[in-house]
Amino acid sequence: MSNKAKLIIGDNSYEFPLIKGTENEVAINVKTLRGATNGVITIDPGYKNTGSCESAITFLDGEKGILRYRGYSIEELANKADFLEVSYALIFGDLPNNEQLAKFKEDIKENSLVDDDVRKILEAFPKNAHPMGVLSSLTSALTAFNPAFVNISSEEDMYNAVVRILGKFPILVGWTMRKKKGLHLNYGSKSLSYVENLMYLMFKHPNEDFQMNPIIKRALDKLLILHADHEQNCSTSTVRIVGSSHAGLFASLSAGISALWGPLHGGANQAVLEMLEAIKADGGDTKKYMAKAKDKNDPFRLMGFGHRVYKNFDPRAKIIKAAADEVLNDLGIDDPILEIARGLEKEALNDPYFVDRKLYPNVDFYSGIIYRAMGIPVEMFTVMFALGRLPGWIAQWKEMRLKNEPIGRPRQIYTGENLRPFTELENR
Ligand code: CMC
């Protein structure tokens, strides 16, 4: 294949270089397009055909159902590593050795307190506030308690920022849930691992000893790993674009949390459960909801189905489905919601509407079922996704800043009024 692309506009022809990735993905580099063509730009709503960067963090092949972080397959990582090992690999490029991992875990523990004044901010929120709004606000508020900007050219500065946010985030997650449940706000315990501590922060009751359930712990670890990065999705692109103005790390993460909240992105895990509950309350007629999803005059979509990139299967959904079966069996939970989910999945996988459009269950179709079995309230599901995605956002922010990428600033094609005279108020 030639390493150039030819573009013909009217009588003129232009050549643009091709860029090839390490997995042979190809892009046309249009950096010089506007200058060379006297103002012509490309337009691509939703960026369905637009690469925003070159990145060495995550590779995914939507046709083949492949997902790899830093070259390691998601299947191996989910089965062999823990969340902090995966976080280290995402942020620093390689899996840590024993010494690096031990230090990383210790440094995160050393940073696992937040200023007690954060508690006052949380207390000001109404109890029925959505946890994602609360989490985004508290993450932004951390900037006020850690005002020093990360000096991106200092490895030490960046490392300290990483362990600081990874240490503090589980407290924000735990407190957000405790506030919702009306429980007192606790600090975790340094004697526990990261995921154990998260469970302690979320589930420790004031008048009971804390019982660690190893099945839940392993499933939670796996879920966090599966969510840890997903290349240039909506929230990650948000983190990169906010950071491209040289806004700080915590502020950029807070923006990412807001982007994740929407039901077409991370909010889908809450929307799936609410949809399954609604179908159950309506008599469990899955066929009725399949018909609604296919009706172009009905805004209803089958939540947890379809993906911008995966057009065969979502490899994360495969792992989660197996984990959901394991958790429900081990905990002895017989959830009627699961039957509805299985029914919908079976029908969709055999329905030409879904087959032709390559719509398959995505990561969120089963994650909510596991969270529910763990006793996590439905409004907290997307918060769990945010904690999982944290290392990915940090890795992408760091990569973008280290490459000194220009400020993200798309152009547009204006379609409004042409110049017209101002009409005085009395004449309008
Ligand atoms: N139910 C019914 N129809 C659907 C669905 C669905 N869930 N998803 C896509 N379609 C149809 C859509 O109507 C369109 O049909 P047509 O070609 O006849 O107009 C076609 O499939 C292509 O859909 P699209 O909206 O152009 O595709 P997209 O790449 O812009 O959207 C998506 C991807 C994930 C936003 C979409 O599939 C969706 O809304 N799914 C439900 C929400 C969901 O589960 N989101 C979680 C995604 S995974 C977690 C994450 O990483 O964010």
CSV table of C-alpha atoms and ligand atoms in Angstrom, one decimal:
chain,number,residue,atom,x,y,z
A,1,MET,CA,0.0,0.0,0.0
A,2,SER,CA,1.2,3.5,-0.8
A,3,ASN,CA,2.0,5.6,2.2
A,4,LYS,CA,0.0,8.6,0.8
A,5,ALA,CA,-3.7,9.4,0.4
A,6,LYS,CA,-4.9,11.5,-2.5
A,7,LEU,CA,-7.7,14.0,-2.1
A,8,ILE,CA,-9.3,15.7,-5.1
A,9,ILE,CA,-11.3,18.9,-4.6
A,10,GLY,CA,-12.6,20.4,-7.8
A,11,ASP,CA,-9.6,20.7,-10.2
A,12,ASN,CA,-7.0,20.4,-7.4
A,13,SER,CA,-5.4,17.3,-6.0
A,14,TYR,CA,-3.7,17.1,-2.7
A,15,GLU,CA,-1.6,14.4,-1.0
A,16,PHE,CA,-1.6,13.5,2.7
A,17,PRO,CA,0.7,11.1,4.5
A,18,LEU,CA,-0.7,7.9,6.1
A,19,ILE,CA,0.1,7.0,9.7
A,20,LYS,CA,0.3,3.3,10.6
A,21,GLY,CA,0.0,2.0,14.1
A,22,THR,CA,1.8,-1.0,15.6
A,23,GLU,CA,-1.3,-3.1,15.0
A,24,ASN,CA,-1.4,-1.9,11.4
A,25,GLU,CA,-4.3,0.5,11.9
A,26,VAL,CA,-4.1,3.3,9.3
A,27,ALA,CA,-5.0,7.0,9.4
A,28,ILE,CA,-4.8,9.8,7.0
A,29,ASN,CA,-2.9,12.6,8.6
A,30,VAL,CA,-4.9,15.7,7.7
A,31,LYS,CA,-2.9,18.2,9.8
A,32,THR,CA,-2.0,20.3,6.8
A,33,LEU,CA,-5.5,20.1,5.1
A,34,ARG,CA,-6.9,23.5,6.0
A,35,GLY,CA,-3.7,25.4,5.1
A,36,ALA,CA,-3.1,23.5,1.9
A,37,THR,CA,-6.7,23.8,0.6
A,38,ASN,CA,-7.4,27.4,1.6
A,39,GLY,CA,-9.9,26.6,4.4
A,40,VAL,CA,-11.4,23.2,3.7
A,41,ILE,CA,-12.0,21.1,6.9
A,42,THR,CA,-13.4,17.6,7.6
A,43,ILE,CA,-16.6,17.1,9.5
A,44,ASP,CA,-17.4,13.9,11.4
A,45,PRO,CA,-20.2,14.3,14.1
A,46,GLY,CA,-19.5,11.9,17.0
A,47,TYR,CA,-16.0,11.4,15.7
A,48,LYS,CA,-17.0,8.1,14.2
A,49,ASN,CA,-14.1,8.2,11.7
A,50,THR,CA,-11.7,10.6,13.5
A,51,GLY,CA,-8.7,9.7,15.5
A,52,SER,CA,-7.9,12.4,18.1
A,53,CYS,CA,-4.4,11.2,19.0
A,54,GLU,CA,-1.7,8.5,18.7
A,55,SER,CA,-1.7,6.5,21.9
A,56,ALA,CA,0.4,3.6,23.3
A,57,ILE,CA,-2.0,2.7,26.2
A,58,THR,CA,-4.9,0.6,25.0
A,59,PHE,CA,-5.5,-1.4,21.8
A,60,LEU,CA,-8.9,-2.6,20.8
A,61,ASP,CA,-10.2,-4.3,17.7
A,62,GLY,CA,-13.9,-4.0,17.6
A,63,GLU,CA,-14.4,-6.5,14.8
A,64,LYS,CA,-12.3,-9.2,16.4
A,65,GLY,CA,-13.4,-8.4,20.0
A,66,ILE,CA,-9.8,-7.7,21.2
A,67,LEU,CA,-8.9,-5.5,24.2
A,68,ARG,CA,-5.4,-5.0,25.5
A,69,TYR,CA,-3.9,-2.6,28.0
A,70,ARG,CA,-0.2,-1.9,27.2
A,71,GLY,CA,-0.1,-5.0,25.1
A,72,TYR,CA,-1.5,-7.4,27.8
A,73,SER,CA,-4.7,-9.2,27.0
A,74,ILE,CA,-7.8,-8.2,29.1
A,75,GLU,CA,-8.5,-11.9,29.7
A,76,GLU,CA,-5.0,-12.5,31.2
A,77,LEU,CA,-5.1,-9.3,33.2
A,78,ALA,CA,-8.6,-10.1,34.6
A,79,ASN,CA,-7.6,-13.6,35.6
A,80,LYS,CA,-4.0,-13.1,36.8
A,81,ALA,CA,-3.5,-9.5,38.0
A,82,ASP,CA,-5.1,-7.2,40.6
A,83,PHE,CA,-6.5,-3.8,40.1
A,84,LEU,CA,-3.4,-1.9,41.3
A,85,GLU,CA,-1.0,-4.0,39.2
A,86,VAL,CA,-3.2,-3.1,36.2
A,87,SER,CA,-3.3,0.6,37.2
A,88,TYR,CA,0.5,0.7,37.4
A,89,ALA,CA,0.8,-0.9,34.0
A,90,LEU,CA,-1.7,1.5,32.4
A,91,ILE,CA,-0.1,4.6,34.0
A,92,PHE,CA,3.6,3.7,33.8
A,93,GLY,CA,3.7,1.5,30.8
A,94,ASP,CA,4.7,-2.0,32.1
A,95,LEU,CA,3.5,-4.4,34.8
A,96,PRO,CA,5.4,-3.6,38.0
A,97,ASN,CA,8.0,-5.9,39.5
A,98,ASN,CA,7.6,-7.0,43.1
A,99,GLU,CA,9.4,-4.1,44.6
A,100,GLN,CA,7.7,-1.5,42.4
A,101,LEU,CA,4.3,-3.0,43.2
A,102,ALA,CA,4.9,-3.1,47.0
A,103,LYS,CA,6.1,0.5,47.0
A,104,PHE,CA,3.1,1.6,44.9
A,105,LYS,CA,0.6,-0.1,47.2
A,106,GLU,CA,2.4,1.4,50.3
A,107,ASP,CA,2.4,4.9,48.8
A,108,ILE,CA,-1.3,4.7,48.0
A,109,LYS,CA,-2.0,3.6,51.6
A,110,GLU,CA,0.0,6.6,52.8
A,111,ASN,CA,-2.3,8.9,50.8
A,112,SER,CA,-5.5,7.3,51.9
A,113,LEU,CA,-6.9,10.1,54.0
A,114,VAL,CA,-8.8,13.2,52.8
A,115,ASP,CA,-9.0,16.5,54.7
A,116,ASP,CA,-11.8,16.3,57.2
A,117,ASP,CA,-13.2,19.5,55.7
A,118,VAL,CA,-14.2,17.5,52.6
A,119,ARG,CA,-16.8,15.9,54.9
A,120,LYS,CA,-18.4,19.3,55.4
A,121,ILE,CA,-18.8,19.7,51.7
A,122,LEU,CA,-20.4,16.3,51.4
A,123,GLU,CA,-22.7,17.1,54.3
A,124,ALA,CA,-24.1,20.1,52.4
A,125,PHE,CA,-25.5,17.9,49.6
A,126,PRO,CA,-29.1,16.6,49.9
A,127,LYS,CA,-29.3,12.9,50.6
A,128,ASN,CA,-31.1,12.3,47.3
A,129,ALA,CA,-28.4,13.9,45.2
A,130,HIS,CA,-27.2,11.6,42.5
A,131,PRO,CA,-23.8,10.1,43.6
A,132,MET,CA,-22.2,10.9,40.2
A,133,GLY,CA,-22.8,14.6,40.7
A,134,VAL,CA,-21.5,14.3,44.3
A,135,LEU,CA,-18.4,12.4,43.2
A,136,SER,CA,-17.6,14.8,40.4
A,137,SER,CA,-18.0,17.8,42.8
A,138,LEU,CA,-15.8,16.2,45.5
A,139,THR,CA,-13.1,15.3,43.0
A,140,SER,CA,-13.1,18.9,41.8
A,141,ALA,CA,-13.0,20.0,45.5
A,142,LEU,CA,-9.9,18.0,46.1
A,143,THR,CA,-8.1,20.6,43.9
A,144,ALA,CA,-8.8,23.1,46.7
A,145,PHE,CA,-7.1,20.8,49.2
A,146,ASN,CA,-4.2,19.9,46.9
A,147,PRO,CA,-3.7,23.2,45.0
A,148,ALA,CA,-0.2,22.5,43.7
A,149,PHE,CA,-0.2,22.0,39.9
A,150,VAL,CA,1.5,18.7,38.7
A,151,ASN,CA,4.8,19.6,37.1
A,152,ILE,CA,4.5,17.2,34.2
A,153,SER,CA,8.2,17.1,33.5
A,154,SER,CA,8.9,15.8,37.0
A,155,GLU,CA,8.4,12.1,37.3
A,156,GLU,CA,8.3,12.4,41.0
A,157,ASP,CA,5.6,15.0,40.9
A,158,MET,CA,3.5,12.9,38.6
A,159,TYR,CA,4.0,9.8,40.7
A,160,ASN,CA,2.9,11.7,43.8
A,161,ALA,CA,-0.2,12.9,42.1
A,162,VAL,CA,-1.1,9.4,41.0
A,163,VAL,CA,-0.8,7.8,44.4
A,164,ARG,CA,-2.6,10.8,46.0
A,165,ILE,CA,-5.7,10.4,43.8
A,166,LEU,CA,-5.7,6.6,43.8
A,167,GLY,CA,-5.5,6.8,47.6
A,168,LYS,CA,-8.2,9.3,48.1
A,169,PHE,CA,-10.8,8.2,45.5
A,170,PRO,CA,-12.1,5.1,47.4
A,171,ILE,CA,-12.9,7.4,50.3
A,172,LEU,CA,-14.9,9.7,48.1
A,173,VAL,CA,-16.7,6.6,46.7
A,174,GLY,CA,-17.3,5.1,50.1
A,175,TRP,CA,-18.5,8.4,51.6
A,176,THR,CA,-20.8,9.1,48.7
A,177,MET,CA,-22.5,5.7,49.3
A,178,ARG,CA,-22.6,6.1,53.1
A,179,LYS,CA,-24.1,9.5,52.8
A,180,LYS,CA,-26.9,8.1,50.6
A,181,LYS,CA,-27.5,5.3,53.1
A,182,GLY,CA,-27.4,7.6,56.1
A,183,LEU,CA,-24.3,5.9,57.6
A,184,HIS,CA,-21.6,7.7,59.5
A,185,LEU,CA,-18.5,8.5,57.4
A,186,ASN,CA,-15.6,6.3,58.2
A,187,TYR,CA,-11.9,6.1,57.2
A,188,GLY,CA,-10.7,2.8,55.9
A,189,SER,CA,-8.0,0.6,57.4
A,190,LYS,CA,-4.4,0.5,56.3
A,191,SER,CA,-4.2,-3.2,57.1
A,192,LEU,CA,-6.5,-4.0,54.2
A,193,SER,CA,-5.7,-4.3,50.4
A,194,TYR,CA,-7.1,-1.7,48.0
A,195,VAL,CA,-10.2,-3.6,47.1
A,196,GLU,CA,-10.7,-4.9,50.7
A,197,ASN,CA,-10.4,-1.3,51.9
A,198,LEU,CA,-13.0,-0.1,49.3
A,199,MET,CA,-15.4,-2.8,50.6
A,200,TYR,CA,-14.7,-1.7,54.2
A,201,LEU,CA,-15.4,1.9,53.3
A,202,MET,CA,-18.6,1.0,51.6
A,203,PHE,CA,-20.1,-1.8,53.7
A,204,LYS,CA,-18.7,-1.5,57.3
A,205,HIS,CA,-21.6,-1.1,59.6
A,206,PRO,CA,-21.1,0.9,62.8
A,207,ASN,CA,-22.5,-1.9,65.1
A,208,GLU,CA,-21.1,-5.0,63.3
A,209,ASP,CA,-17.7,-6.6,62.8
A,210,PHE,CA,-16.7,-6.3,59.1
A,211,GLN,CA,-16.9,-9.6,57.3
A,212,MET,CA,-14.8,-9.8,54.1
A,213,ASN,CA,-16.5,-11.9,51.4
A,214,PRO,CA,-13.7,-13.3,49.2
A,215,ILE,CA,-16.1,-14.0,46.3
A,216,ILE,CA,-17.3,-10.4,46.2
A,217,LYS,CA,-13.7,-9.2,46.6
A,218,ARG,CA,-12.4,-11.1,43.6
A,219,ALA,CA,-15.4,-10.1,41.4
A,220,LEU,CA,-15.0,-6.5,42.4
A,221,ASP,CA,-11.3,-6.6,41.5
A,222,LYS,CA,-12.2,-8.1,38.2
A,223,LEU,CA,-14.9,-5.5,37.4
A,224,LEU,CA,-12.5,-2.7,38.2
A,225,ILE,CA,-9.8,-4.2,35.9
A,226,LEU,CA,-12.4,-4.6,33.1
A,227,HIS,CA,-13.3,-0.9,33.3
A,228,ALA,CA,-9.8,0.4,33.7
A,229,ASP,CA,-9.3,1.9,30.2
A,230,HIS,CA,-11.1,1.9,26.9
A,231,GLU,CA,-9.0,4.2,24.7
A,232,GLN,CA,-10.7,7.3,23.3
A,233,ASN,CA,-14.2,6.9,24.7
A,234,CYS,CA,-16.4,9.9,25.7
A,235,SER,CA,-15.1,10.4,29.2
A,236,THR,CA,-11.5,9.8,28.4
A,237,SER,CA,-11.6,12.2,25.4
A,238,THR,CA,-13.2,14.7,27.9
A,239,VAL,CA,-10.3,14.2,30.3
A,240,ARG,CA,-7.7,14.7,27.5
A,241,ILE,CA,-9.5,17.8,26.1
A,242,VAL,CA,-9.9,19.5,29.5
A,243,GLY,CA,-6.3,18.7,30.3
A,244,SER,CA,-5.2,20.0,26.9
A,245,SER,CA,-5.9,23.5,28.2
A,246,HIS,CA,-3.4,22.7,31.0
A,247,ALA,CA,-6.2,22.5,33.6
A,248,GLY,CA,-5.1,20.4,36.5
A,249,LEU,CA,-5.4,16.6,36.9
A,250,PHE,CA,-8.2,16.6,39.5
A,251,ALA,CA,-10.2,19.2,37.5
A,252,SER,CA,-9.8,17.1,34.3
A,253,LEU,CA,-10.9,13.9,36.2
A,254,SER,CA,-13.9,15.7,37.6
A,255,ALA,CA,-15.0,16.5,34.0
A,256,GLY,CA,-14.4,12.9,33.0
A,257,ILE,CA,-16.8,11.8,35.8
A,258,SER,CA,-19.5,14.1,34.5
A,259,ALA,CA,-19.1,12.7,30.9
A,260,LEU,CA,-19.2,9.1,32.2
A,261,TRP,CA,-22.5,9.8,34.0
A,262,GLY,CA,-24.7,9.9,30.8
A,263,PRO,CA,-26.8,6.8,30.1
A,264,LEU,CA,-25.2,6.3,26.6
A,265,HIS,CA,-21.8,5.9,28.4
A,266,GLY,CA,-21.1,4.7,32.0
A,267,GLY,CA,-24.7,5.6,33.1
A,268,ALA,CA,-25.8,2.6,31.1
A,269,ASN,CA,-25.2,0.2,34.0
A,270,GLN,CA,-27.8,2.0,36.1
A,271,ALA,CA,-30.1,2.3,33.1
A,272,VAL,CA,-29.9,-1.5,32.4
A,273,LEU,CA,-31.0,-2.4,35.9
A,274,GLU,CA,-33.8,0.2,35.8
A,275,MET,CA,-34.9,-1.2,32.4
A,276,LEU,CA,-34.9,-4.8,33.7
A,277,GLU,CA,-36.9,-3.7,36.8
A,278,ALA,CA,-39.4,-1.9,34.6
A,279,ILE,CA,-39.8,-5.0,32.4
A,280,LYS,CA,-40.3,-7.1,35.5
A,281,ALA,CA,-42.9,-4.7,36.9
A,282,ASP,CA,-44.7,-4.7,33.6
A,283,GLY,CA,-45.1,-8.5,33.7
A,284,GLY,CA,-41.8,-9.6,32.3
A,285,ASP,CA,-42.8,-9.4,28.6
A,286,THR,CA,-39.4,-9.2,26.9
A,287,LYS,CA,-40.9,-9.4,23.4
A,288,LYS,CA,-42.9,-6.1,24.1
A,289,TYR,CA,-39.6,-4.3,24.9
A,290,MET,CA,-37.8,-5.9,22.0
A,291,ALA,CA,-40.5,-4.4,19.7
A,292,LYS,CA,-40.1,-1.0,21.4
A,293,ALA,CA,-36.4,-1.0,20.9
A,294,LYS,CA,-36.9,-1.7,17.2
A,295,ASP,CA,-39.6,0.9,16.7
A,296,LYS,CA,-38.0,4.0,15.2
A,297,ASN,CA,-40.9,6.1,16.6
A,298,ASP,CA,-40.2,5.0,20.1
A,299,PRO,CA,-37.1,6.6,21.9
A,300,PHE,CA,-36.6,3.4,23.9
A,301,ARG,CA,-33.3,1.6,23.4
A,302,LEU,CA,-32.2,-1.7,24.8
A,303,MET,CA,-29.8,-0.5,27.4
A,304,GLY,CA,-26.6,-2.5,27.6
A,305,PHE,CA,-26.7,-3.4,23.9
A,306,GLY,CA,-24.6,-1.9,21.1
A,307,HIS,CA,-21.2,-0.3,21.2
A,308,ARG,CA,-19.5,2.4,19.1
A,309,VAL,CA,-16.5,0.2,18.5
A,310,TYR,CA,-17.3,-3.4,19.2
A,311,LYS,CA,-19.2,-4.8,16.2
A,312,ASN,CA,-18.8,-8.5,17.1
A,313,PHE,CA,-18.7,-9.0,20.8
A,314,ASP,CA,-17.5,-7.0,23.8
A,315,PRO,CA,-14.7,-9.1,25.4
A,316,ARG,CA,-15.4,-7.5,28.7
A,317,ALA,CA,-19.1,-8.7,28.6
A,318,LYS,CA,-17.9,-12.3,28.1
A,319,ILE,CA,-15.8,-12.1,31.3
A,320,ILE,CA,-18.4,-10.3,33.3
A,321,LYS,CA,-21.2,-12.7,32.3
A,322,ALA,CA,-19.1,-15.6,33.6
A,323,ALA,CA,-18.3,-13.6,36.8
A,324,ALA,CA,-22.0,-12.8,37.3
A,325,ASP,CA,-22.9,-16.5,37.1
A,326,GLU,CA,-20.1,-17.3,39.6
A,327,VAL,CA,-21.1,-14.6,42.1
A,328,LEU,CA,-24.8,-15.4,41.9
A,329,ASN,CA,-24.1,-19.2,42.3
A,330,ASP,CA,-21.6,-18.7,45.1
A,331,LEU,CA,-23.9,-16.3,47.0
A,332,GLY,CA,-26.9,-18.5,46.4
A,333,ILE,CA,-28.8,-15.6,44.8
A,334,ASP,CA,-31.7,-16.5,42.5
A,335,ASP,CA,-32.5,-13.1,40.9
A,336,PRO,CA,-35.6,-13.0,38.6
A,337,ILE,CA,-33.9,-10.0,36.9
A,338,LEU,CA,-31.3,-12.3,35.6
A,339,GLU,CA,-33.9,-14.4,33.9
A,340,ILE,CA,-35.2,-11.3,32.1
A,341,ALA,CA,-31.7,-10.3,31.1
A,342,ARG,CA,-31.0,-13.8,29.7
A,343,GLY,CA,-34.3,-13.7,27.8
A,344,LEU,CA,-33.6,-10.3,26.3
A,345,GLU,CA,-30.1,-11.4,25.3
A,346,LYS,CA,-31.3,-14.6,23.7
A,347,GLU,CA,-34.0,-12.8,21.7
A,348,ALA,CA,-31.7,-10.0,20.6
A,349,LEU,CA,-28.9,-12.3,19.5
A,350,ASN,CA,-31.4,-14.0,17.2
A,351,ASP,CA,-33.2,-10.9,15.9
A,352,PRO,CA,-32.3,-9.6,12.5
A,353,TYR,CA,-32.6,-5.9,13.7
A,354,PHE,CA,-29.9,-6.5,16.3
A,355,VAL,CA,-27.8,-9.0,14.2
A,356,ASP,CA,-27.8,-6.7,11.1
A,357,ARG,CA,-26.7,-3.7,13.1
A,358,LYS,CA,-24.1,-5.8,15.0
A,359,LEU,CA,-25.7,-4.9,18.4
A,360,TYR,CA,-24.3,-7.2,21.1
A,361,PRO,CA,-24.4,-7.1,24.9
A,362,ASN,CA,-21.8,-4.6,26.2
A,363,VAL,CA,-19.9,-4.5,29.5
A,364,ASP,CA,-22.8,-2.8,31.3
A,365,PHE,CA,-25.4,-5.4,30.5
A,366,TYR,CA,-24.2,-7.7,33.3
A,367,SER,CA,-22.1,-5.5,35.6
A,368,GLY,CA,-25.3,-4.1,37.3
A,369,ILE,CA,-26.5,-7.6,38.1
A,370,ILE,CA,-23.2,-8.3,40.0
A,371,TYR,CA,-23.3,-4.9,41.8
A,372,ARG,CA,-26.8,-5.6,42.9
A,373,ALA,CA,-25.8,-9.0,44.2
A,374,MET,CA,-23.1,-7.3,46.2
A,375,GLY,CA,-25.6,-5.0,47.8
A,376,ILE,CA,-24.5,-1.8,46.0
A,377,PRO,CA,-27.4,0.6,45.4
A,378,VAL,CA,-28.3,1.1,41.7
A,379,GLU,CA,-27.4,4.8,41.7
A,380,MET,CA,-23.9,3.9,42.8
A,381,PHE,CA,-23.2,1.6,39.8
A,382,THR,CA,-21.7,4.3,37.6
A,383,VAL,CA,-19.6,5.5,40.6
A,384,MET,CA,-18.1,2.0,40.6
A,385,PHE,CA,-17.4,2.4,36.9
A,386,ALA,CA,-15.7,5.7,37.6
A,387,LEU,CA,-13.3,4.2,40.2
A,388,GLY,CA,-12.4,1.4,37.7
A,389,ARG,CA,-11.8,4.0,34.9
A,390,LEU,CA,-9.6,6.2,37.1
A,391,PRO,CA,-6.2,4.7,36.1
A,392,GLY,CA,-7.2,4.9,32.5
A,393,TRP,CA,-8.1,8.6,32.7
A,394,ILE,CA,-4.8,9.3,34.6
A,395,ALA,CA,-2.7,7.4,32.0
A,396,GLN,CA,-4.4,9.2,29.2
A,397,TRP,CA,-4.0,12.6,30.8
A,398,LYS,CA,-0.3,11.9,31.5
A,399,GLU,CA,0.3,10.7,27.9
A,400,MET,CA,-1.4,13.8,26.5
A,401,ARG,CA,0.6,16.2,28.6
A,402,LEU,CA,3.9,14.5,28.1
A,403,LYS,CA,3.4,14.6,24.4
A,404,ASN,CA,2.7,18.3,24.7
A,405,GLU,CA,-0.4,17.9,22.6
A,406,PRO,CA,-2.0,21.2,21.4
A,407,ILE,CA,-5.2,22.5,23.0
A,408,GLY,CA,-8.2,20.5,21.7
A,409,ARG,CA,-10.2,23.0,19.7
A,410,PRO,CA,-12.4,21.6,16.9
A,411,ARG,CA,-13.7,23.7,14.0
A,412,GLN,CA,-17.2,23.9,12.7
A,413,ILE,CA,-19.2,24.6,9.6
A,414,TYR,CA,-21.4,27.6,10.3
A,415,THR,CA,-25.0,27.2,9.1
A,416,GLY,CA,-26.6,30.3,10.7
A,417,GLU,CA,-27.8,33.7,9.4
A,418,ASN,CA,-25.5,35.7,7.1
A,419,LEU,CA,-24.7,39.3,8.1
A,420,ARG,CA,-27.9,41.2,8.7
A,421,PRO,CA,-28.6,44.7,10.0
A,422,PHE,CA,-29.3,45.3,13.7
A,423,THR,CA,-33.0,46.4,14.2
A,424,GLU,CA,-33.6,48.9,17.0
A,425,LEU,CA,-35.7,47.5,19.9
A,426,GLU,CA,-38.6,49.7,19.2
A,427,ASN,CA,-38.8,48.5,15.6
A,428,ARG,CA,-38.8,44.7,16.4
B,1,CMC,N1,-31.2,-0.5,21.1
B,1,CMC,C1,-31.9,-0.4,19.9
B,1,CMC,N2,-31.3,0.1,18.8
B,1,CMC,C2,-30.0,0.4,18.9
B,1,CMC,C3,-29.3,0.3,20.1
B,1,CMC,C4,-29.9,-0.2,21.2
B,1,CMC,N3,-29.3,-0.3,22.4
B,1,CMC,N4,-28.0,0.8,19.9
B,1,CMC,C5,-27.9,1.1,18.6
B,1,CMC,N5,-29.1,0.9,18.0
B,1,CMC,C6,-29.4,1.1,16.6
B,1,CMC,C7,-29.6,2.6,16.2
B,1,CMC,O1,-30.9,3.0,16.4
B,1,CMC,C8,-29.1,2.7,14.8
B,1,CMC,O2,-30.1,2.2,14.0
B,1,CMC,P1,-30.3,2.7,12.5
B,1,CMC,O3,-29.1,2.4,11.8
B,1,CMC,O4,-31.5,2.0,12.0
B,1,CMC,O5,-30.5,4.2,12.6
B,1,CMC,C9,-28.0,1.7,14.8
B,1,CMC,O6,-28.3,0.7,15.8
B,1,CMC,C10,-26.6,2.3,15.1
B,1,CMC,O7,-26.7,3.0,16.3
B,1,CMC,P2,-25.9,4.3,16.6
B,1,CMC,O8,-26.6,5.0,17.7
B,1,CMC,O9,-25.7,5.1,15.4
B,1,CMC,O10,-24.5,3.8,17.1
B,1,CMC,P3,-23.5,4.6,18.0
B,1,CMC,O11,-22.2,4.0,17.7
B,1,CMC,O12,-23.6,6.1,17.8
B,1,CMC,O13,-24.0,4.3,19.5
B,1,CMC,C11,-24.2,3.4,21.7
B,1,CMC,C12,-23.4,3.4,20.4
B,1,CMC,C13,-23.5,2.5,22.7
B,1,CMC,C14,-24.4,4.8,22.2
B,1,CMC,C15,-25.6,2.8,21.4
B,1,CMC,O14,-25.5,1.4,20.9
B,1,CMC,C16,-26.6,2.8,22.6
B,1,CMC,O15,-27.2,3.8,22.8
B,1,CMC,N6,-26.6,1.7,23.4
B,1,CMC,C17,-27.4,1.7,24.6
B,1,CMC,C18,-26.6,2.4,25.7
B,1,CMC,C19,-25.5,1.6,26.3
B,1,CMC,O16,-25.6,0.4,26.6
B,1,CMC,N7,-24.3,2.2,26.4
B,1,CMC,C20,-23.1,1.6,27.1
B,1,CMC,C21,-22.0,1.5,26.1
B,1,CMC,S1,-20.7,0.4,26.8
B,1,CMC,C22,-20.1,1.3,28.2
B,1,CMC,C23,-19.2,2.4,27.7
B,1,CMC,O17,-18.0,2.1,27.5
B,1,CMC,O18,-19.7,3.5,27.7
